[in-house]
XYZ file of C-alpha atoms in Angstrom:
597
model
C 11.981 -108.873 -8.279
C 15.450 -109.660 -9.228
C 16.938 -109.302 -13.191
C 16.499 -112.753 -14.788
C 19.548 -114.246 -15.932
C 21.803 -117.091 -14.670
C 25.157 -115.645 -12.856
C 26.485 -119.131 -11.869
C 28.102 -117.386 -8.571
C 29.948 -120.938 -7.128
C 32.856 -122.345 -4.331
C 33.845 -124.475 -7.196
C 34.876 -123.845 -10.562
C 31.528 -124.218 -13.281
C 31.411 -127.563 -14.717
C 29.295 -128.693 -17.753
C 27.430 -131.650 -15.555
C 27.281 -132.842 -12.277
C 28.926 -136.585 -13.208
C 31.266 -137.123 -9.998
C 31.306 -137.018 -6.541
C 34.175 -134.148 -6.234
C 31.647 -131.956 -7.305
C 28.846 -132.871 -4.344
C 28.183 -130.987 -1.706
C 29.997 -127.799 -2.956
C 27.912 -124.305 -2.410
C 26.486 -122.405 -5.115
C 24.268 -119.514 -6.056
C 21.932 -119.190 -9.010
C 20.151 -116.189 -9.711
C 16.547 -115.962 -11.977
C 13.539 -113.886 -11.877
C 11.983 -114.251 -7.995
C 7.660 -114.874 -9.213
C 6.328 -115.444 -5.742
C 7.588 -114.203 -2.497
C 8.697 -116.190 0.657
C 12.283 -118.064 1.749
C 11.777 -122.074 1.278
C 14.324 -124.409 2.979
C 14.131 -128.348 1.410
C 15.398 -130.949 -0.726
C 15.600 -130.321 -4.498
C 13.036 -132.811 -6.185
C 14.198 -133.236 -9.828
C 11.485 -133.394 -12.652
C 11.952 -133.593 -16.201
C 10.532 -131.864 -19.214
C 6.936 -131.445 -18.221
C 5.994 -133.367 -21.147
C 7.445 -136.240 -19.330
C 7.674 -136.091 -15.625
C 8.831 -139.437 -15.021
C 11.186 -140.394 -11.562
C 14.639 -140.392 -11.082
C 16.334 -142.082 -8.524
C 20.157 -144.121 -8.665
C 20.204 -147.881 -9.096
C 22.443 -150.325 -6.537
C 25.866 -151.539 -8.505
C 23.852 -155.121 -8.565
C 20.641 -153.804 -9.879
C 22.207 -152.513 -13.161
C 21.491 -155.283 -15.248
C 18.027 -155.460 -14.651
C 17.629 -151.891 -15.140
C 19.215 -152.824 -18.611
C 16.503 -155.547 -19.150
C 13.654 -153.739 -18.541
C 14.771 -151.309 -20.467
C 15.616 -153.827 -23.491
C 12.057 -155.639 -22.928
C 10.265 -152.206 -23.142
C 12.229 -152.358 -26.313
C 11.294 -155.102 -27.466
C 7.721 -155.131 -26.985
C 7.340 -151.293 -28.781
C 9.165 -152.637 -31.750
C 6.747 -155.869 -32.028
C 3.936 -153.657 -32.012
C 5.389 -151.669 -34.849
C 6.099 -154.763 -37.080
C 2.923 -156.061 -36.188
C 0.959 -153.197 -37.502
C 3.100 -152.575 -40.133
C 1.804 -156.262 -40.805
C -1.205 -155.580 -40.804
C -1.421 -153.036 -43.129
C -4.035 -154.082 -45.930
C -3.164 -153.013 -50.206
C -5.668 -150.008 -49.773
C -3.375 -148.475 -47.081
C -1.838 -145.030 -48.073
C 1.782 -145.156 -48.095
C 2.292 -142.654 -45.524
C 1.171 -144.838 -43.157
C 4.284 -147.297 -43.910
C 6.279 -144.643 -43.965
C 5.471 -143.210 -40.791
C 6.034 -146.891 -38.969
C 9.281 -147.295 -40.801
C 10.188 -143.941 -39.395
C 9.389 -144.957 -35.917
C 11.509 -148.035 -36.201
C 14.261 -146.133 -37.014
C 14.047 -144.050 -34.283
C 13.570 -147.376 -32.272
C 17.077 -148.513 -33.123
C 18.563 -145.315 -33.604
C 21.500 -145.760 -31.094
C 21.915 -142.079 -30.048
C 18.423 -143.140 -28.479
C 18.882 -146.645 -27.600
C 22.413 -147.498 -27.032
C 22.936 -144.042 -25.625
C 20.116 -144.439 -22.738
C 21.486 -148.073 -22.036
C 25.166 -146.599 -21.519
C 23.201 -143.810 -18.820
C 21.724 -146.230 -17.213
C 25.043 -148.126 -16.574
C 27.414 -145.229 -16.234
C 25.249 -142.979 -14.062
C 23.386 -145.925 -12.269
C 19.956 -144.012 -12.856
C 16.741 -145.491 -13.905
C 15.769 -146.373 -17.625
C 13.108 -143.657 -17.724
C 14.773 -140.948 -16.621
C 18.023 -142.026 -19.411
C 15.476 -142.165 -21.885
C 14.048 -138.965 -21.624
C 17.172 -137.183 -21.021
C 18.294 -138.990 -24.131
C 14.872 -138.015 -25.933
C 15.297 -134.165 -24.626
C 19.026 -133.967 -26.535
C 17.929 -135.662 -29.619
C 14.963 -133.015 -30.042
C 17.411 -130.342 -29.379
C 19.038 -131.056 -31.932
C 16.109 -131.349 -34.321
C 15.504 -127.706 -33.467
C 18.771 -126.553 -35.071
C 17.875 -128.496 -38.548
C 17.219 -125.208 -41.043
C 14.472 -127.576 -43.248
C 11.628 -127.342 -41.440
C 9.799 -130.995 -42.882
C 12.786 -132.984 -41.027
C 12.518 -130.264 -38.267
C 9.011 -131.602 -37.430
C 10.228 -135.061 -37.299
C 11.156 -134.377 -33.566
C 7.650 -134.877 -33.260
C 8.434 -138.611 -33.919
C 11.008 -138.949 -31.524
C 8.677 -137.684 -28.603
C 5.618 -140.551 -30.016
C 8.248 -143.489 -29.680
C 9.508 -142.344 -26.351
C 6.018 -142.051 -25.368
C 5.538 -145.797 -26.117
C 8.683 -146.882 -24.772
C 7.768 -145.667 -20.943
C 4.292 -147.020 -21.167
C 5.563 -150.758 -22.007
C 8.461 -150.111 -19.773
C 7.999 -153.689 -16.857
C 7.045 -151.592 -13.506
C 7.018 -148.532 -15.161
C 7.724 -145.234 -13.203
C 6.216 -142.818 -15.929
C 3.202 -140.969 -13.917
C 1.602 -137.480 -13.276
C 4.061 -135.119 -10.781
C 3.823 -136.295 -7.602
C 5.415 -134.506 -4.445
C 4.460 -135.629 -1.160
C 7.014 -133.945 0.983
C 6.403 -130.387 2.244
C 10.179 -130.060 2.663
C 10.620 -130.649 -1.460
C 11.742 -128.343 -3.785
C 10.680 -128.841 -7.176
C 13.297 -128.106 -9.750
C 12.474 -128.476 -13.428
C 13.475 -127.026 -17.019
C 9.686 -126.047 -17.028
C 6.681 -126.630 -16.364
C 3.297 -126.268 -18.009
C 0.326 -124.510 -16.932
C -1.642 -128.357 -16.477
C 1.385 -129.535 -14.166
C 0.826 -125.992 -11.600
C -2.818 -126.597 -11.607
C -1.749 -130.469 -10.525
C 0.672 -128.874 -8.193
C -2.228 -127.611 -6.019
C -3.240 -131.134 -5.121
C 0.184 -131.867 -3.487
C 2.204 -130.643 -0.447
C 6.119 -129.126 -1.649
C 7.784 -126.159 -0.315
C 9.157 -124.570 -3.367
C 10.402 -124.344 -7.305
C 12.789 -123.317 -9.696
C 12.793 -123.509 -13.202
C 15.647 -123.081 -15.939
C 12.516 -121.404 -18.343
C 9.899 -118.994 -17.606
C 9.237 -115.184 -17.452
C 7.997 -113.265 -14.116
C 4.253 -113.183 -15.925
C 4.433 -116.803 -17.140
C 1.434 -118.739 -15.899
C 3.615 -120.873 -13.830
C 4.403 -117.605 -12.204
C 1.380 -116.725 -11.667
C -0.089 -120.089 -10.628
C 2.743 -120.244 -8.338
C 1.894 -116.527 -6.790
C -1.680 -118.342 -6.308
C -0.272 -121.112 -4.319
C 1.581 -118.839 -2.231
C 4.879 -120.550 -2.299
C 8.337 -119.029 -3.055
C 9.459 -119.509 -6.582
C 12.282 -118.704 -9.115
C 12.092 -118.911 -12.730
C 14.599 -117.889 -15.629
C 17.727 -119.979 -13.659
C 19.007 -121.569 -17.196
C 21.172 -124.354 -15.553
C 19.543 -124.943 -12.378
C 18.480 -128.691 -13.572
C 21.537 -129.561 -15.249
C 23.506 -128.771 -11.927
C 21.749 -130.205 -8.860
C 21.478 -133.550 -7.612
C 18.756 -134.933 -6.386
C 18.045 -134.592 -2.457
C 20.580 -131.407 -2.091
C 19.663 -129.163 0.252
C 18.708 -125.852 -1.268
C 16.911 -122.297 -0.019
C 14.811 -120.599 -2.398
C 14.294 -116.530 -1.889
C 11.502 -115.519 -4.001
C 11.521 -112.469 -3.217
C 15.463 -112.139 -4.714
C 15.343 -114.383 -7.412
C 18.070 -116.252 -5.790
C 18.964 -119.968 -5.325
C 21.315 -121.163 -3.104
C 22.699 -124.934 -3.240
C 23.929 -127.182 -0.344
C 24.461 -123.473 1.574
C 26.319 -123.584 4.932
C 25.128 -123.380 8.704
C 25.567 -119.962 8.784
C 23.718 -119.068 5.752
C 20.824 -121.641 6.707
C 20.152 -120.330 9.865
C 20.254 -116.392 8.033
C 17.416 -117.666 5.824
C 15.320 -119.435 8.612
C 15.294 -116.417 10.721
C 14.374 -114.518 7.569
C 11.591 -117.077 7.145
C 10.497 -116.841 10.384
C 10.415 -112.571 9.996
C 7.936 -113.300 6.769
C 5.421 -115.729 8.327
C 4.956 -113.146 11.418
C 4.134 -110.759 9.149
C 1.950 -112.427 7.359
C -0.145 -113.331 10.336
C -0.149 -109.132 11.262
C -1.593 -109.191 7.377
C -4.252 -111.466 7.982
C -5.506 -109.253 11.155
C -7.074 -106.931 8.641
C -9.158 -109.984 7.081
C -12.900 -108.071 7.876
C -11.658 -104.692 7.643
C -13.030 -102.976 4.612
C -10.578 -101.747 2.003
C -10.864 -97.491 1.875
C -8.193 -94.776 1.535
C -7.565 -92.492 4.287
C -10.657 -90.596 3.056
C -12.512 -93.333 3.269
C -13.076 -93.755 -1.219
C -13.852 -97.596 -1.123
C -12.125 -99.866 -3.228
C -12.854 -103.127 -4.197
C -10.527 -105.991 -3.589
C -11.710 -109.007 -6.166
C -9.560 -112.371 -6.021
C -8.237 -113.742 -9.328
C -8.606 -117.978 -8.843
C -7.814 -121.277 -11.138
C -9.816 -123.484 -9.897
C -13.702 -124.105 -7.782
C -10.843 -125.316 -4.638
C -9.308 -121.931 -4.634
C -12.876 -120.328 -3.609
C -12.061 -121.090 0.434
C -8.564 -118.659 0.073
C -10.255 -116.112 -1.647
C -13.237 -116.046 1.977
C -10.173 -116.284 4.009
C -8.285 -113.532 2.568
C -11.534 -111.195 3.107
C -12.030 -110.621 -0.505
C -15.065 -108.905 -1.799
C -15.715 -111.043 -4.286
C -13.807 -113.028 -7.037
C -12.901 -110.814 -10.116
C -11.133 -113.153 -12.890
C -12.103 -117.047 -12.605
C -9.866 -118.405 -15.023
C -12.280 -121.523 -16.099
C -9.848 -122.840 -18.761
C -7.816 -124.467 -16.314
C -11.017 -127.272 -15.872
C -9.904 -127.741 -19.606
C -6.218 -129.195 -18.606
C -5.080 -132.228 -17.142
C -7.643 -134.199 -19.004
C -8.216 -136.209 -22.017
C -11.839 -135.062 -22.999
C -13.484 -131.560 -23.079
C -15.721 -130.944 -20.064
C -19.523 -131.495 -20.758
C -22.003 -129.208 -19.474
C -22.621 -130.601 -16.193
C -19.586 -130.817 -15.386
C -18.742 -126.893 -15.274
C -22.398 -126.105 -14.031
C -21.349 -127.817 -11.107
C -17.758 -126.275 -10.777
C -19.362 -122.630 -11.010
C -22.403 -123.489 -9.147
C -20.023 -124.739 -6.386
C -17.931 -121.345 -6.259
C -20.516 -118.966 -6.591
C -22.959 -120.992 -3.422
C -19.166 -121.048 -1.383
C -18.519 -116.858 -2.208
C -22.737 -116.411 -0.454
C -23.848 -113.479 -2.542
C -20.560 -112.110 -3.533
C -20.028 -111.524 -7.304
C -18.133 -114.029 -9.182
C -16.681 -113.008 -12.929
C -16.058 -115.552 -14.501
C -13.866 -115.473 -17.610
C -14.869 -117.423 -20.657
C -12.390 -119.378 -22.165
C -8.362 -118.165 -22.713
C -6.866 -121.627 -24.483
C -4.855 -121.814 -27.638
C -1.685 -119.654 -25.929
C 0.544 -121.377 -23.718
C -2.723 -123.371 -22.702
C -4.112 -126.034 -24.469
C -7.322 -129.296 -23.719
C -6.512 -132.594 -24.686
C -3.012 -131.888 -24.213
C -3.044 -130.543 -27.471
C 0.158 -128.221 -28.601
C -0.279 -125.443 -30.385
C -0.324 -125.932 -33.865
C 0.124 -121.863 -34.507
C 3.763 -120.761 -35.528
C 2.906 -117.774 -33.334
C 0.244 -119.129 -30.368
C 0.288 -116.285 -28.709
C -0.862 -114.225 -31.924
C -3.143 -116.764 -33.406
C -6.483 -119.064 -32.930
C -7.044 -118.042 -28.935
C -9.484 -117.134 -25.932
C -12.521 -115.771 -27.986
C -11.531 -116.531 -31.333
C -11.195 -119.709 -30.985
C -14.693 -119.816 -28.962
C -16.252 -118.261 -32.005
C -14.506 -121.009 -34.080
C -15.621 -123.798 -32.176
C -19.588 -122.490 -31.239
C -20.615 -126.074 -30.044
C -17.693 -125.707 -27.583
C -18.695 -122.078 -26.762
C -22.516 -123.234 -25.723
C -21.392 -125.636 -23.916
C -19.933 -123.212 -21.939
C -22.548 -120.635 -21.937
C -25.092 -122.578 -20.759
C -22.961 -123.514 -18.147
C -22.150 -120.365 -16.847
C -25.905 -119.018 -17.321
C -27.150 -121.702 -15.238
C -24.890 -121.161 -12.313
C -26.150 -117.743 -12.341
C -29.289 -118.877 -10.609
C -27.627 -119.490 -7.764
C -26.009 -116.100 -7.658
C -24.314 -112.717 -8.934
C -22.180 -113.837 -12.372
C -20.844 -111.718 -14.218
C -19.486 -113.192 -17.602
C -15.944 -111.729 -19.031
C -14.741 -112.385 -22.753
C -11.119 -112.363 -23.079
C -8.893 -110.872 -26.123
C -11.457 -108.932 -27.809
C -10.288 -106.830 -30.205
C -12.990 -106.369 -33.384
C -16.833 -104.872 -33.180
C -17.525 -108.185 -35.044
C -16.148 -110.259 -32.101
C -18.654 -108.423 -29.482
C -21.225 -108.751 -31.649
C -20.373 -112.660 -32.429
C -20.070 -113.085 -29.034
C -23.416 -111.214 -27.811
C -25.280 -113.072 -30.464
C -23.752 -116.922 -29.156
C -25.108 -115.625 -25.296
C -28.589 -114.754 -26.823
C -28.556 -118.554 -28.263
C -27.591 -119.734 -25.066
C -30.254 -118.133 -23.427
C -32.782 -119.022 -26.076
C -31.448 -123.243 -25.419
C -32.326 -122.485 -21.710
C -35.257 -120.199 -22.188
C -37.109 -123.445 -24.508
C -36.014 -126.121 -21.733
C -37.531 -123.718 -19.255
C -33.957 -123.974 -17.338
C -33.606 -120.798 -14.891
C -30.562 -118.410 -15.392
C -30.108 -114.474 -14.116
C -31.476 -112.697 -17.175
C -29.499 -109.430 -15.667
C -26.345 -111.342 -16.188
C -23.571 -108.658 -16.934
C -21.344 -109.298 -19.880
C -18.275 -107.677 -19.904
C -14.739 -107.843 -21.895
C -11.108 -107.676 -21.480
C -8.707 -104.912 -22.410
C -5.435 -106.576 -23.463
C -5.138 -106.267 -26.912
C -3.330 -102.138 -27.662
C -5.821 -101.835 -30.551
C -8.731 -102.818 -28.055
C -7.768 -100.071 -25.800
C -7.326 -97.547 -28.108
C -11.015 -97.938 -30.032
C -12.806 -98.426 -26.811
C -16.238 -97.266 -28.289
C -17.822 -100.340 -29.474
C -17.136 -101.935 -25.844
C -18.351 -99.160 -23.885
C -21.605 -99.373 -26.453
C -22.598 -102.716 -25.878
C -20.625 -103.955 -22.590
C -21.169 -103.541 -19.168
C -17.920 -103.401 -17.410
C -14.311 -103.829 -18.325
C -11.375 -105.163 -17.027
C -8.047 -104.936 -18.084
C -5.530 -107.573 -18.414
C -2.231 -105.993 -17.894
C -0.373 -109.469 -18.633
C -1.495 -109.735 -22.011
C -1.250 -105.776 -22.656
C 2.034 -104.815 -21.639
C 2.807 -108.322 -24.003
C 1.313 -106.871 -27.193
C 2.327 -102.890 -26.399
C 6.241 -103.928 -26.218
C 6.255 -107.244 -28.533
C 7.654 -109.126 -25.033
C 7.020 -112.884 -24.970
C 5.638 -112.604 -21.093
C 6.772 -116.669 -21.498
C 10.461 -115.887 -22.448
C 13.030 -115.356 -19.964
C 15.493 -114.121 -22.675
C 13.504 -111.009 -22.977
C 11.888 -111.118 -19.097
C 14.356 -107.797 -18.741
C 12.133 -105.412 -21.324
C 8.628 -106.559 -19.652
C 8.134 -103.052 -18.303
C 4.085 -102.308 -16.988
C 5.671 -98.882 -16.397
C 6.812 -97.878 -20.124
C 4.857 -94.745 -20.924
C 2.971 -96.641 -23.395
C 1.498 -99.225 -21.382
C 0.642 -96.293 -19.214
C -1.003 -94.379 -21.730
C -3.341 -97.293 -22.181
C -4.075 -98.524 -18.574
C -5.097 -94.180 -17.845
C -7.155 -93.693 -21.268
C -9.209 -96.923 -20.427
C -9.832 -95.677 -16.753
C -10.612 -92.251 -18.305
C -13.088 -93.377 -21.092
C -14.981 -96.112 -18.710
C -15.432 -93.198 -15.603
C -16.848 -90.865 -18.769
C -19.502 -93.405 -19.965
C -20.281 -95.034 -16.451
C -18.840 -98.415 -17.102
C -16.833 -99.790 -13.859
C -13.210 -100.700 -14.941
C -11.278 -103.161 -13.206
C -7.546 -104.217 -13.257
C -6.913 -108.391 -13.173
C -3.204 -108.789 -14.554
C -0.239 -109.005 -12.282
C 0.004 -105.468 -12.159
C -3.268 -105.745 -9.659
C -1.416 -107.417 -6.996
C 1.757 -105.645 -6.710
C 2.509 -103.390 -4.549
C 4.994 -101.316 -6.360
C 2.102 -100.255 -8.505
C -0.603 -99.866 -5.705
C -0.250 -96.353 -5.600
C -0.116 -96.105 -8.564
C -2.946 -97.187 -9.822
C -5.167 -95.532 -7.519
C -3.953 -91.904 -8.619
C -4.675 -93.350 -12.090
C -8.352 -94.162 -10.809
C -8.410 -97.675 -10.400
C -11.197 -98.804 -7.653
C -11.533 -101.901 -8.537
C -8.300 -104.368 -8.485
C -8.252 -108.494 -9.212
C -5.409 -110.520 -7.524
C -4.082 -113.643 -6.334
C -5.686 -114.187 -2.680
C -2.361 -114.379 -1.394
C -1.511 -110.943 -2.757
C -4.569 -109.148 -1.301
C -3.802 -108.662 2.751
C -0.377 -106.472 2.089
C -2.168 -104.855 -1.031
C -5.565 -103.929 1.246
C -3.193 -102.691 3.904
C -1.240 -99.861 1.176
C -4.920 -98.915 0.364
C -5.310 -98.254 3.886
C -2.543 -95.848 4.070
C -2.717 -93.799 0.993
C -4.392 -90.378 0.822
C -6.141 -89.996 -2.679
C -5.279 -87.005 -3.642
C -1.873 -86.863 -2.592
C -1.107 -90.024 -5.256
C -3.856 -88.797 -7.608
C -1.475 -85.065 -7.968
C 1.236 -87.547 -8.295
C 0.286 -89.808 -10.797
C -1.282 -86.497 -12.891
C 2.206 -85.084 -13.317
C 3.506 -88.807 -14.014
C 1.522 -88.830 -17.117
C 2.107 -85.311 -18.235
C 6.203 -85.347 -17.917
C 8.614 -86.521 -20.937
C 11.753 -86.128 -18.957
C 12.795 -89.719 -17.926
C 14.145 -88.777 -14.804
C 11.057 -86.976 -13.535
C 9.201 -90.314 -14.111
C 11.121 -91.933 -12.176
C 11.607 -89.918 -9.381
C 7.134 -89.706 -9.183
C 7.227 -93.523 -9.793
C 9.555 -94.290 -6.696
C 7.317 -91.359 -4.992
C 4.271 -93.421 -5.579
C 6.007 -95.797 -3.956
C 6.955 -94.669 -1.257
């Protein structure tokens, strides 16, 4: 992967925006953090914020002033609803409520919203959603700089009346991401966790992002989909034009913009090299995974949703080892009921015939939230999430359970609790499964009553006071992600920092080898599902470690079965011993980039 950061490497000299037409068609190079390997070739397909992924296209000279009218009527008919409930407001109303609608009119009139869009939509002949949210997106950057942290929140009030201007905008283009064209190239300032998972329901070749870090779930949904991506570019939206023609190199971290015949025809034979490979890969589809000695080792898939089930049998996987069931949470209004996830797991474990399925309870309240929710935690990452916030909402939690234990009729489950941390948690947690079981047991509803229960290693403390999990759990799994996160204090989201996310700090070493250790010692199976499962760099490594039992993307597993293949045990197992013994930071990494080798 290549160092994140945004070395604007250009024909032309940098300009702040892309206004004129002296500046289209010149050739330019942006370089981010590469997420998901592979060379796409396409047009770039500009979205907005992912809060608001509305069109953009240019308006004909003579269209202008109707752009200007719907815009004004959409105007109009937000601010009639305002004075009309403002109206209606009866003596017994609380103030705040006034308030709140006066604010909103404000913001209505405020002309760095209004006037401003209407002058966009005229100077830059673009469409009146796209000015208003570009509009919207500098006003709230600008809240963000405000020190008192009351008017601070008011951005929050900007983003409402926006909302309501694009739904009563005539015709309006505000909708869900939508890209139809397998020659597209999404590029975006970000883009959510909900608006991936949509991504898998549509046909585009690539995408590029000005936010993100290399373990970002939009990485690793995008590793999932198996198409080349870039995130950490900084400028990338701000400088492209819709319909360019642009290559993205995942494996590089590099984008290249309107590139020349010489350079397109480099990266198509270079596109071509990767997709003959990948066929070689997929010739070891029913070959079982073994070192050279013939020590098995179990190749899980890690999937997002019950679709994904039918590239986890193609990729030959032997069974799936992280289902990450929040993602049926997202892209909705309402939570799930029951039913509804029976079905999805019932539907994944009849498609995987017998092979186990672990399927991890709920990981929301991060960087992933239902209803479209935002996190109301100054520190998400840190706060109300994945198991706590199960235990805090039980009715939410059974619903779940009994899900999950119902599916298990149909075949090997085995049930993984995320972010554990506390003896009370597993206890908590094993208490809400024995009332699930008890719901069932007095409806006389089936369920595997040799259901394993297991929980994940991500949290430093977990890892280091493993006792209480090896007491009462059945297997483990560790979720490098979140670990090497909490070990180094790295925002895995935040590109700014990207450059410190290091699986290989002596730390996050320590942790991975102790929890390997202490689950051989007391007979509980220990698997790896983070990122650090499906790449190859630490293959090797993890094997010498112990590791037999690794949890990746389906796309990941072919070139990560065929390393398996060609390692000798106890060659990397002597190698990865004096890894974890040496100080000298030189020796490591000469035995890292021997593990490599």
């Amino acid at each position: 992967m290549s160092t994140p950061g945004n070395t604007a490497e250009k024909t032309a000299v940098a300009a702040p925006a892309r206004a004129g037409d002296a500046w289209s068609g010149a050739s330019f190079t942006l370089h981010g953090a590469g997420v998901s390997a592979g060379i796409a070739i396409g047009r770039a397909h500009l979205v907005s914020a992912a809060q608001f992924e509305v069109a953009h296209y240019e308006i004909e000279p003579e269209r202008i002033d109707a752009e200007l009218r719907r815009f004004d009527a959409a105007l109009a008919q937000v601010r009639g609803e305002l004075v009309g409930l403002r109206a209606s407001l009866h003596s017994g109303t609380p103030a705040e409520m006034s308030a709140f609608l006066d604010v909103h009119l404000m913001i209505l009139d405020d002309a760095h919203l209004s006037q401003a869009s209407r002058e966009m939509i005229a100077a830059q002949r673009c469409n009146a959603e796209w000015a208003l949210v570009q509009q919207m997106l500098t006003l709230t950057a600008q809240f963000d700089e405000i020190e008192d942290a009351y008017l601070r929140e008011r951005k929050a009030d900007v983003v409402h009346v926006v909302e309501k201007i694009l739904k009563a905008m005539p015709g309006n283009e505000s909708r869900p991401l939508s890209v139809q064209s397998e020659d597209s190239v999404v590029i975006a300032r970000d883009l959510s966790p909900a608006d991936m998972i949509a991504f898998k329901h549509h046909r585009f070749a690539g995408f590029a992002t000005d936010m993100g870090g290399v373990t970002s779930h939009s990485a690793i949904v995008a590793r999932s989909l198996n198409i080349p991506a870039i995130v950490g570019l900084h400028n990338a939206r701000a400088l492209l034009r819709e319909g360019e023609t642009v290559i993205v190199d995942g494996r590089e971290g590099v984008l290249i913009v309107n590139p020349g015949p010489r350079v397109l025809e480099e990266y198509r034979e270079r596109r071509a090299r990767i997709e003959r490979s990948r066929a070689r890969l997929r010739s070891l589809r029913g070959t079982p995974a073994a070192t050279r000695e013939g020590v098995a080792v179990e190749l899980h898939a890690n999937i997002e949703l019950p679709e994904d089930v039918a590239l986890v049998r193609e990729s030959g996987a032997s069974g799936i080892g992280l289902f990450r069931s929040e993602f049926l949470f997202l892209n909705r209004e309402s939570l799930p009921e029951e039913d509804e996830q029976f079905e999805a797991y019932r539907h994944v474990v009849r498609a995987m015939a017998g092979l186990p399925v672990t399927i991890r309870t709920l990981d929301l309240g991060a960087d992933k939230t239902a209803n479209g929710r935002g996190p109301a935690a100054p520190n998400p990452a840190l706060g109300l999430r994945a198991i706590r916030l199960c235990l805090a909402e039980p009715r939410m939690f059974q619903t779940q359970l009994r899900a999950i234990l119902r599916a298990s009729h149909y075949g090997p489950i085995r049930l993984l609790v995320p972010m554990l941390a506390h003896a009370h948690e597993i206890a908590q947690t094993l208490d809400a499964i024995r009332q699930a079981k008890a719901s069932l047991d007095a409806q006389a509803v089936p369920y595997d009553r040799a259901l394993r229960i297991g929980g994940m290693v991500e949290i430093p403390g977990a890892a280091l006071a493993l006792g209480e999990f090896l007491k009462h759990l059945e297997f483990l799994s560790i979720g490098t992600n979140d670990l090497v996160q909490y070990t180094l204090a790295i925002d895995r989201t935040d590109d700014s920092v990207a450059h410190l996310y290091d699986p290989l700090h002596p730390a996050v070493l320590y942790l991975v080898a102790q929890t390997l250790k202490a689950g051989k010692r007391a007979g509980i199976p220990v698997a790896v599902c983070g990122e650090m499962a499906g790449e190859l760099a630490y293959t090797r490594l993890l094997l010498g470690l112990g590791l037999r039992e690794f949890s990746m993307h389906p796309a990941q597993l072919p070139a990560v079965k065929r390393l398996v293949l060609s390692t000798t045990l106890a060659e990397v197992e002597s190698l990865a011993a004096r890894l974890m013994r040496t100080r000298d930071a030189a020796r490591r990494r000469a035995l890292i980039e021997a593990l490599r080798a």
